[in-house]
Amino acid sequence: TVNYQLLRDAYFGTGGFADGTYLEKHKRERKEKYDTRRRLAYYLNYTAPAVNSHVDPIFRQEIKRDWSGQGSALFEKFIDDVDMAGTTLQNFARRVALGAKLYGVNFVVVDNAADQPPTLGAAIETRALPYAYIVEPDRVVDYATDRYGRLVMFAYREPVDRDNNKADADYNVRLWTKTGWELWDKERKKLLDSGQHNLGRVPVVVWSARELDPADILPPSEFGAIASTNLAIYQLCSWLTEILQNQAFSILVYPSNESTSLTIGTDNALQFPEDARHTPAFIAPPADPAQMLADQIDRLVQEIYRMANLTLVTGVKEQKSGIAKAWDFESTNQTLAGFAATCEAAEKKIAELFSLWTGQQIDYVVEYPCDFAIVDVAEELKNAQAAVDLNMGSRFN
């Protein structure tokens, strides 16, 4: 089972990372010390940069889109405002892609405006057009596919419209089939509303993070291990902070025959008999536990970069040969190109659903980038100079 809440919290630094509830209490730790450790805890977020590195390069520039056909005017309005909240298709696609990478999959529902005006101009003016919205995988309550992996039923939790302030639940359940839709109450016992459509398919686009079996609607997230590792780093940093807070300052020991009762700490001194053969000095607990924790944190950070396919981007200081670097670049390039192809296919399906809702032909062409190779300018200049030094002639140079 995918822990979507952990993935979301690891990306945004919210939930248990914000209030410390993700921290495990040591079996010998008092509650007061545990509460203090939670209050002092800080979260080093490596999950968000790792996820962003798989999405940002794809949407670094405007995606190439072109459309023509009978419904061009309608679709242009849709491009500029996908969700009836002013979001362009470029920004909407990036948002869906980010969630798909984080959760393993994201879903886009393409619905149509309830009240359809009589003319095309009125539809454009009032924005009475199909619109799209995102359904995260943890909102899905039920689904069914045919033997080809195509959706034949899809149900999810939908927030209740509270404009009338009469809602007695936080969500309802909306269910789509190939012929219609139904709106049920939270327990799916009372039918609140229903309707029919002539699309011949479920108006839901499965936007996956990678190419998988079509029937695998809720695949695991490839960032699940990274989120769990980031949680381990959070725990280790908390222990390290505890050690630094309690042991960073040395205690003074000095000879004295005075009998004084005191609580040992870094802001006072510890006495020993004057006839003892010791000189005054500062003592402190060994630094080995803190060093061990710091080393483990560094190792887990390197593992996060390795799992995210980012060993050549940052974080890993390791000497590699040119061939090894080339293979790493190729691996990263293929990862990005594969996801870009998945995004391109999903966006085409959104356009198809728009065309089905409006009943107008739309010839939609979208081209996502397919090459993300990074050119090492210094290395290229070095190779060029080596070629020139061969003195093969002015034409070659």
PDB file of C-alpha atoms in Angstrom, residues 114-330:
ATOM      1  CA  ALA A 114     -23.827  21.725 -16.820  1.00  0.00           C
ATOM      2  CA  ASP A 115     -25.703  24.505 -18.615  1.00  0.00           C
ATOM      3  CA  GLN A 116     -24.967  24.680 -22.328  1.00  0.00           C
ATOM      4  CA  PRO A 117     -25.822  27.958 -24.158  1.00  0.00           C
ATOM      5  CA  PRO A 118     -27.484  27.792 -27.582  1.00  0.00           C
ATOM      6  CA  THR A 119     -24.641  29.398 -29.564  1.00  0.00           C
ATOM      7  CA  LEU A 120     -20.912  28.898 -29.868  1.00  0.00           C
ATOM      8  CA  GLY A 121     -20.220  32.550 -29.155  1.00  0.00           C
ATOM      9  CA  ALA A 122     -22.202  32.412 -25.940  1.00  0.00           C
ATOM     10  CA  ALA A 123     -20.341  29.282 -24.889  1.00  0.00           C
ATOM     11  CA  ILE A 124     -17.004  31.022 -25.387  1.00  0.00           C
ATOM     12  CA  GLU A 125     -18.122  34.228 -23.711  1.00  0.00           C
ATOM     13  CA  THR A 126     -19.540  32.511 -20.626  1.00  0.00           C
ATOM     14  CA  ARG A 127     -16.882  29.769 -20.534  1.00  0.00           C
ATOM     15  CA  ALA A 128     -19.595  27.080 -20.763  1.00  0.00           C
ATOM     16  CA  LEU A 129     -17.021  24.576 -21.978  1.00  0.00           C
ATOM     17  CA  PRO A 130     -15.462  21.335 -20.813  1.00  0.00           C
ATOM     18  CA  TYR A 131     -13.024  21.768 -17.956  1.00  0.00           C
ATOM     19  CA  ALA A 132     -10.474  19.553 -16.220  1.00  0.00           C
ATOM     20  CA  TYR A 133      -9.503  18.949 -12.623  1.00  0.00           C
ATOM     21  CA  ILE A 134      -7.059  16.722 -10.782  1.00  0.00           C
ATOM     22  CA  VAL A 135      -7.934  13.719  -8.633  1.00  0.00           C
ATOM     23  CA  GLU A 136      -5.038  12.510  -6.471  1.00  0.00           C
ATOM     24  CA  PRO A 137      -4.726   8.729  -6.106  1.00  0.00           C
ATOM     25  CA  ASP A 138      -5.558   8.739  -2.387  1.00  0.00           C
ATOM     26  CA  ARG A 139      -9.024  10.099  -3.271  1.00  0.00           C
ATOM     27  CA  VAL A 140      -9.853   7.079  -5.449  1.00  0.00           C
ATOM     28  CA  VAL A 141     -12.323   4.751  -3.718  1.00  0.00           C
ATOM     29  CA  ASP A 142     -13.126   2.293  -6.512  1.00  0.00           C
ATOM     30  CA  TYR A 143     -12.381   1.536 -10.150  1.00  0.00           C
ATOM     31  CA  ALA A 144     -12.796  -1.203 -12.735  1.00  0.00           C
ATOM     32  CA  THR A 145     -11.075  -1.965 -16.037  1.00  0.00           C
ATOM     33  CA  ASP A 146     -11.819  -4.200 -18.986  1.00  0.00           C
ATOM     34  CA  ARG A 147      -9.461  -6.897 -20.208  1.00  0.00           C
ATOM     35  CA  TYR A 148      -7.505  -4.309 -22.178  1.00  0.00           C
ATOM     36  CA  GLY A 149      -6.831  -2.184 -19.108  1.00  0.00           C
ATOM     37  CA  ARG A 150      -9.287   0.570 -20.078  1.00  0.00           C
ATOM     38  CA  LEU A 151     -11.358   2.182 -17.354  1.00  0.00           C
ATOM     39  CA  VAL A 152     -15.017   1.192 -17.306  1.00  0.00           C
ATOM     40  CA  MET A 153     -15.777   2.652 -13.867  1.00  0.00           C
ATOM     41  CA  PHE A 154     -14.037   5.234 -11.719  1.00  0.00           C
ATOM     42  CA  ALA A 155     -15.162   6.560  -8.318  1.00  0.00           C
ATOM     43  CA  TYR A 156     -13.474   9.114  -6.086  1.00  0.00           C
ATOM     44  CA  ARG A 157     -14.081  11.398  -3.130  1.00  0.00           C
ATOM     45  CA  GLU A 158     -15.249  14.854  -4.165  1.00  0.00           C
ATOM     46  CA  PRO A 159     -15.264  17.826  -1.767  1.00  0.00           C
ATOM     47  CA  VAL A 160     -18.724  19.057  -0.868  1.00  0.00           C
ATOM     48  CA  ASP A 161     -19.775  22.406  -2.273  1.00  0.00           C
ATOM     49  CA  ARG A 162     -20.329  24.473   0.881  1.00  0.00           C
ATOM     50  CA  ASP A 163     -21.680  27.614  -0.767  1.00  0.00           C
ATOM     51  CA  ASN A 164     -25.063  27.015   0.803  1.00  0.00           C
ATOM     52  CA  ASN A 165     -23.584  26.087   4.217  1.00  0.00           C
ATOM     53  CA  LYS A 166     -25.949  23.125   4.447  1.00  0.00           C
ATOM     54  CA  ALA A 167     -23.478  20.326   3.859  1.00  0.00           C
ATOM     55  CA  ASP A 168     -23.396  17.701   6.595  1.00  0.00           C
ATOM     56  CA  ALA A 169     -20.324  15.838   5.254  1.00  0.00           C
ATOM     57  CA  ASP A 170     -16.861  16.792   4.098  1.00  0.00           C
ATOM     58  CA  TYR A 171     -17.099  14.914   0.814  1.00  0.00           C
ATOM     59  CA  ASN A 172     -19.363  12.931  -1.511  1.00  0.00           C
ATOM     60  CA  VAL A 173     -18.439  10.146  -3.920  1.00  0.00           C
ATOM     61  CA  ARG A 174     -18.661  10.762  -7.666  1.00  0.00           C
ATOM     62  CA  LEU A 175     -18.768   7.729  -9.946  1.00  0.00           C
ATOM     63  CA  TRP A 176     -18.200   7.743 -13.699  1.00  0.00           C
ATOM     64  CA  THR A 177     -19.009   4.988 -16.180  1.00  0.00           C
ATOM     65  CA  LYS A 178     -18.824   4.799 -19.966  1.00  0.00           C
ATOM     66  CA  THR A 179     -22.399   6.071 -20.246  1.00  0.00           C
ATOM     67  CA  GLY A 180     -23.040   8.351 -17.282  1.00  0.00           C
ATOM     68  CA  TRP A 181     -22.219   9.563 -13.793  1.00  0.00           C
ATOM     69  CA  GLU A 182     -23.605   9.295 -10.281  1.00  0.00           C
ATOM     70  CA  LEU A 183     -23.131  11.326  -7.121  1.00  0.00           C
ATOM     71  CA  TRP A 184     -23.419   9.423  -3.849  1.00  0.00           C
ATOM     72  CA  ASP A 185     -23.179  10.404  -0.229  1.00  0.00           C
ATOM     73  CA  LYS A 186     -20.078   9.665   1.839  1.00  0.00           C
ATOM     74  CA  GLU A 187     -21.161   6.111   2.702  1.00  0.00           C
ATOM     75  CA  ARG A 188     -22.338   5.412  -0.883  1.00  0.00           C
ATOM     76  CA  LYS A 189     -25.796   4.535   0.400  1.00  0.00           C
ATOM     77  CA  LYS A 190     -27.832   7.461  -0.903  1.00  0.00           C
ATOM     78  CA  LEU A 191     -27.884   8.569  -4.545  1.00  0.00           C
ATOM     79  CA  LEU A 192     -27.786  12.371  -4.622  1.00  0.00           C
ATOM     80  CA  ASP A 193     -27.730  13.017  -8.356  1.00  0.00           C
ATOM     81  CA  SER A 194     -27.027  11.315 -11.677  1.00  0.00           C
ATOM     82  CA  GLY A 195     -26.761  12.007 -15.385  1.00  0.00           C
ATOM     83  CA  GLN A 196     -25.913  10.533 -18.784  1.00  0.00           C
ATOM     84  CA  HIS A 197     -23.295  11.301 -21.413  1.00  0.00           C
ATOM     85  CA  ASN A 198     -22.579   9.957 -24.880  1.00  0.00           C
ATOM     86  CA  LEU A 199     -18.778   9.822 -24.692  1.00  0.00           C
ATOM     87  CA  GLY A 200     -18.547   6.057 -24.878  1.00  0.00           C
ATOM     88  CA  ARG A 201     -15.700   6.084 -22.360  1.00  0.00           C
ATOM     89  CA  VAL A 202     -14.939   7.132 -18.820  1.00  0.00           C
ATOM     90  CA  PRO A 203     -13.794  10.799 -19.002  1.00  0.00           C
ATOM     91  CA  VAL A 204     -10.723  10.182 -16.866  1.00  0.00           C
ATOM     92  CA  VAL A 205      -7.110  10.360 -18.031  1.00  0.00           C
ATOM     93  CA  VAL A 206      -4.621   8.188 -16.177  1.00  0.00           C
ATOM     94  CA  TRP A 207      -1.424  10.277 -16.006  1.00  0.00           C
ATOM     95  CA  SER A 208       1.226   7.825 -14.824  1.00  0.00           C
ATOM     96  CA  ALA A 209       4.815   8.497 -13.847  1.00  0.00           C
ATOM     97  CA  ARG A 210       6.193   5.846 -16.181  1.00  0.00           C
ATOM     98  CA  GLU A 211       5.097   3.315 -18.754  1.00  0.00           C
ATOM     99  CA  LEU A 212       3.285   0.482 -16.965  1.00  0.00           C
ATOM    100  CA  ASP A 213       0.612  -2.124 -17.551  1.00  0.00           C
ATOM    101  CA  PRO A 214      -2.584  -0.171 -18.397  1.00  0.00           C
ATOM    102  CA  ALA A 215      -4.511  -2.263 -15.874  1.00  0.00           C
ATOM    103  CA  ASP A 216      -2.172  -1.139 -13.085  1.00  0.00           C
ATOM    104  CA  ILE A 217      -4.213   1.932 -12.206  1.00  0.00           C
ATOM    105  CA  LEU A 218      -2.608   2.599  -8.796  1.00  0.00           C
ATOM    106  CA  PRO A 219       1.092   1.737  -9.178  1.00  0.00           C
ATOM    107  CA  PRO A 220       3.629   2.260  -6.381  1.00  0.00           C
ATOM    108  CA  SER A 221       5.549   5.524  -6.282  1.00  0.00           C
ATOM    109  CA  GLU A 222       9.184   5.442  -7.333  1.00  0.00           C
ATOM    110  CA  PHE A 223       9.803   8.088  -4.656  1.00  0.00           C
ATOM    111  CA  GLY A 224       8.409   5.997  -1.813  1.00  0.00           C
ATOM    112  CA  ALA A 225      11.878   4.770  -0.855  1.00  0.00           C
ATOM    113  CA  ILE A 226      13.239   8.317  -1.039  1.00  0.00           C
ATOM    114  CA  ALA A 227      10.491   9.637   1.244  1.00  0.00           C
ATOM    115  CA  SER A 228      11.197   6.845   3.738  1.00  0.00           C
ATOM    116  CA  THR A 229      14.923   7.602   3.611  1.00  0.00           C
ATOM    117  CA  ASN A 230      14.186  11.292   4.153  1.00  0.00           C
ATOM    118  CA  LEU A 231      12.164  10.257   7.207  1.00  0.00           C
ATOM    119  CA  ALA A 232      15.185   8.330   8.501  1.00  0.00           C
ATOM    120  CA  ILE A 233      17.355  11.432   8.019  1.00  0.00           C
ATOM    121  CA  TYR A 234      14.776  13.442   9.950  1.00  0.00           C
ATOM    122  CA  GLN A 235      15.041  10.982  12.831  1.00  0.00           C
ATOM    123  CA  LEU A 236      18.854  10.968  12.792  1.00  0.00           C
ATOM    124  CA  CYS A 237      19.009  14.770  12.703  1.00  0.00           C
ATOM    125  CA  SER A 238      16.757  14.860  15.754  1.00  0.00           C
ATOM    126  CA  TRP A 239      19.072  12.537  17.681  1.00  0.00           C
ATOM    127  CA  LEU A 240      22.082  14.513  16.560  1.00  0.00           C
ATOM    128  CA  THR A 241      20.490  17.754  17.773  1.00  0.00           C
ATOM    129  CA  GLU A 242      19.777  16.098  21.119  1.00  0.00           C
ATOM    130  CA  ILE A 243      23.437  15.112  21.497  1.00  0.00           C
ATOM    131  CA  LEU A 244      24.731  18.522  20.459  1.00  0.00           C
ATOM    132  CA  GLN A 245      22.369  20.301  22.815  1.00  0.00           C
ATOM    133  CA  ASN A 246      23.293  18.183  25.823  1.00  0.00           C
ATOM    134  CA  GLN A 247      26.962  17.463  25.199  1.00  0.00           C
ATOM    135  CA  ALA A 248      28.436  20.267  23.136  1.00  0.00           C
ATOM    136  CA  PHE A 249      29.644  22.259  26.168  1.00  0.00           C
ATOM    137  CA  SER A 250      32.322  20.805  28.431  1.00  0.00           C
ATOM    138  CA  ILE A 251      32.045  20.598  32.250  1.00  0.00           C
ATOM    139  CA  LEU A 252      34.759  22.057  34.483  1.00  0.00           C
ATOM    140  CA  VAL A 253      36.173  19.747  37.177  1.00  0.00           C
ATOM    141  CA  TYR A 254      38.337  21.198  39.980  1.00  0.00           C
ATOM    142  CA  PRO A 255      39.671  20.140  43.436  1.00  0.00           C
ATOM    143  CA  SER A 256      37.667  21.172  46.499  1.00  0.00           C
ATOM    144  CA  ASN A 257      36.809  19.762  49.941  1.00  0.00           C
ATOM    145  CA  GLU A 258      33.505  21.628  50.121  1.00  0.00           C
ATOM    146  CA  SER A 259      30.498  19.378  50.102  1.00  0.00           C
ATOM    147  CA  THR A 260      28.102  20.900  47.624  1.00  0.00           C
ATOM    148  CA  SER A 261      25.084  19.292  46.095  1.00  0.00           C
ATOM    149  CA  LEU A 262      24.609  20.347  42.511  1.00  0.00           C
ATOM    150  CA  THR A 263      23.025  19.163  39.297  1.00  0.00           C
ATOM    151  CA  ILE A 264      25.634  18.273  36.715  1.00  0.00           C
ATOM    152  CA  GLY A 265      25.385  20.396  33.578  1.00  0.00           C
ATOM    153  CA  THR A 266      27.334  22.469  31.111  1.00  0.00           C
ATOM    154  CA  ASP A 267      26.727  25.702  33.050  1.00  0.00           C
ATOM    155  CA  ASN A 268      28.319  24.642  36.364  1.00  0.00           C
ATOM    156  CA  ALA A 269      31.299  22.677  37.733  1.00  0.00           C
ATOM    157  CA  LEU A 270      32.033  19.282  39.248  1.00  0.00           C
ATOM    158  CA  GLN A 271      34.209  19.034  42.382  1.00  0.00           C
ATOM    159  CA  PHE A 272      36.650  16.316  43.386  1.00  0.00           C
ATOM    160  CA  PRO A 273      38.783  15.956  46.616  1.00  0.00           C
ATOM    161  CA  GLU A 274      41.765  18.315  46.902  1.00  0.00           C
ATOM    162  CA  ASP A 275      44.156  15.475  47.721  1.00  0.00           C
ATOM    163  CA  ALA A 276      43.337  13.714  44.472  1.00  0.00           C
ATOM    164  CA  ARG A 277      46.122  13.672  41.930  1.00  0.00           C
ATOM    165  CA  HIS A 278      44.258  15.526  39.223  1.00  0.00           C
ATOM    166  CA  THR A 279      44.479  19.001  37.857  1.00  0.00           C
ATOM    167  CA  PRO A 280      41.472  21.148  36.940  1.00  0.00           C
ATOM    168  CA  ALA A 281      40.233  20.331  33.457  1.00  0.00           C
ATOM    169  CA  PHE A 282      37.229  20.312  31.202  1.00  0.00           C
ATOM    170  CA  ILE A 283      35.489  17.012  30.478  1.00  0.00           C
ATOM    171  CA  ALA A 284      32.838  16.127  27.924  1.00  0.00           C
ATOM    172  CA  PRO A 285      31.129  12.976  26.670  1.00  0.00           C
ATOM    173  CA  PRO A 286      32.790  11.280  23.686  1.00  0.00           C
ATOM    174  CA  ALA A 287      32.011  12.669  20.241  1.00  0.00           C
ATOM    175  CA  ASP A 288      31.767   9.211  18.655  1.00  0.00           C
ATOM    176  CA  PRO A 289      27.945   8.947  18.736  1.00  0.00           C
ATOM    177  CA  ALA A 290      27.550  12.365  17.120  1.00  0.00           C
ATOM    178  CA  GLN A 291      30.130  11.517  14.460  1.00  0.00           C
ATOM    179  CA  MET A 292      28.404   8.199  13.779  1.00  0.00           C
ATOM    180  CA  LEU A 293      25.067   9.954  13.282  1.00  0.00           C
ATOM    181  CA  ALA A 294      26.610  12.605  11.026  1.00  0.00           C
ATOM    182  CA  ASP A 295      28.277   9.924   8.886  1.00  0.00           C
ATOM    183  CA  GLN A 296      25.018   8.004   8.592  1.00  0.00           C
ATOM    184  CA  ILE A 297      23.157  11.150   7.550  1.00  0.00           C
ATOM    185  CA  ASP A 298      25.731  11.835   4.828  1.00  0.00           C
ATOM    186  CA  ARG A 299      25.454   8.263   3.575  1.00  0.00           C
ATOM    187  CA  LEU A 300      21.664   8.421   3.374  1.00  0.00           C
ATOM    188  CA  VAL A 301      21.846  11.731   1.495  1.00  0.00           C
ATOM    189  CA  GLN A 302      24.089  10.096  -1.090  1.00  0.00           C
ATOM    190  CA  GLU A 303      21.633   7.197  -1.357  1.00  0.00           C
ATOM    191  CA  ILE A 304      18.773   9.619  -2.040  1.00  0.00           C
ATOM    192  CA  TYR A 305      20.720  11.177  -4.905  1.00  0.00           C
ATOM    193  CA  ARG A 306      21.544   7.719  -6.240  1.00  0.00           C
ATOM    194  CA  MET A 307      17.916   6.547  -6.085  1.00  0.00           C
ATOM    195  CA  ALA A 308      16.741   9.769  -7.736  1.00  0.00           C
ATOM    196  CA  ASN A 309      19.258   9.287 -10.557  1.00  0.00           C
ATOM    197  CA  LEU A 310      20.992  12.544  -9.612  1.00  0.00           C
ATOM    198  CA  THR A 311      24.522  11.407  -8.825  1.00  0.00           C
ATOM    199  CA  LEU A 312      25.886  13.614 -11.591  1.00  0.00           C
ATOM    200  CA  VAL A 313      23.822  16.663 -10.681  1.00  0.00           C
ATOM    201  CA  THR A 314      24.794  17.353  -7.108  1.00  0.00           C
ATOM    202  CA  GLY A 315      25.523  15.786  -3.772  1.00  0.00           C
ATOM    203  CA  VAL A 316      27.955  13.063  -4.801  1.00  0.00           C
ATOM    204  CA  LYS A 317      31.608  14.039  -4.834  1.00  0.00           C
ATOM    205  CA  GLU A 318      33.162  11.190  -6.709  1.00  0.00           C
ATOM    206  CA  GLN A 319      35.756  11.032  -9.433  1.00  0.00           C
ATOM    207  CA  LYS A 320      34.424   9.277 -12.513  1.00  0.00           C
ATOM    208  CA  SER A 321      35.776   8.526 -15.937  1.00  0.00           C
ATOM    209  CA  GLY A 322      34.340  10.204 -18.995  1.00  0.00           C
ATOM    210  CA  ILE A 323      32.609   6.978 -20.054  1.00  0.00           C
ATOM    211  CA  ALA A 324      31.020   6.549 -16.628  1.00  0.00           C
ATOM    212  CA  LYS A 325      29.785  10.140 -16.732  1.00  0.00           C
ATOM    213  CA  ALA A 326      28.367   9.581 -20.191  1.00  0.00           C
ATOM    214  CA  TRP A 327      26.421   6.551 -18.989  1.00  0.00           C
ATOM    215  CA  ASP A 328      25.046   8.511 -16.026  1.00  0.00           C
ATOM    216  CA  PHE A 329      23.991  11.348 -18.324  1.00  0.00           C
ATOM    217  CA  GLU A 330      22.336   8.848 -20.641  1.00  0.00           C
TER     218      GLU A 330
END
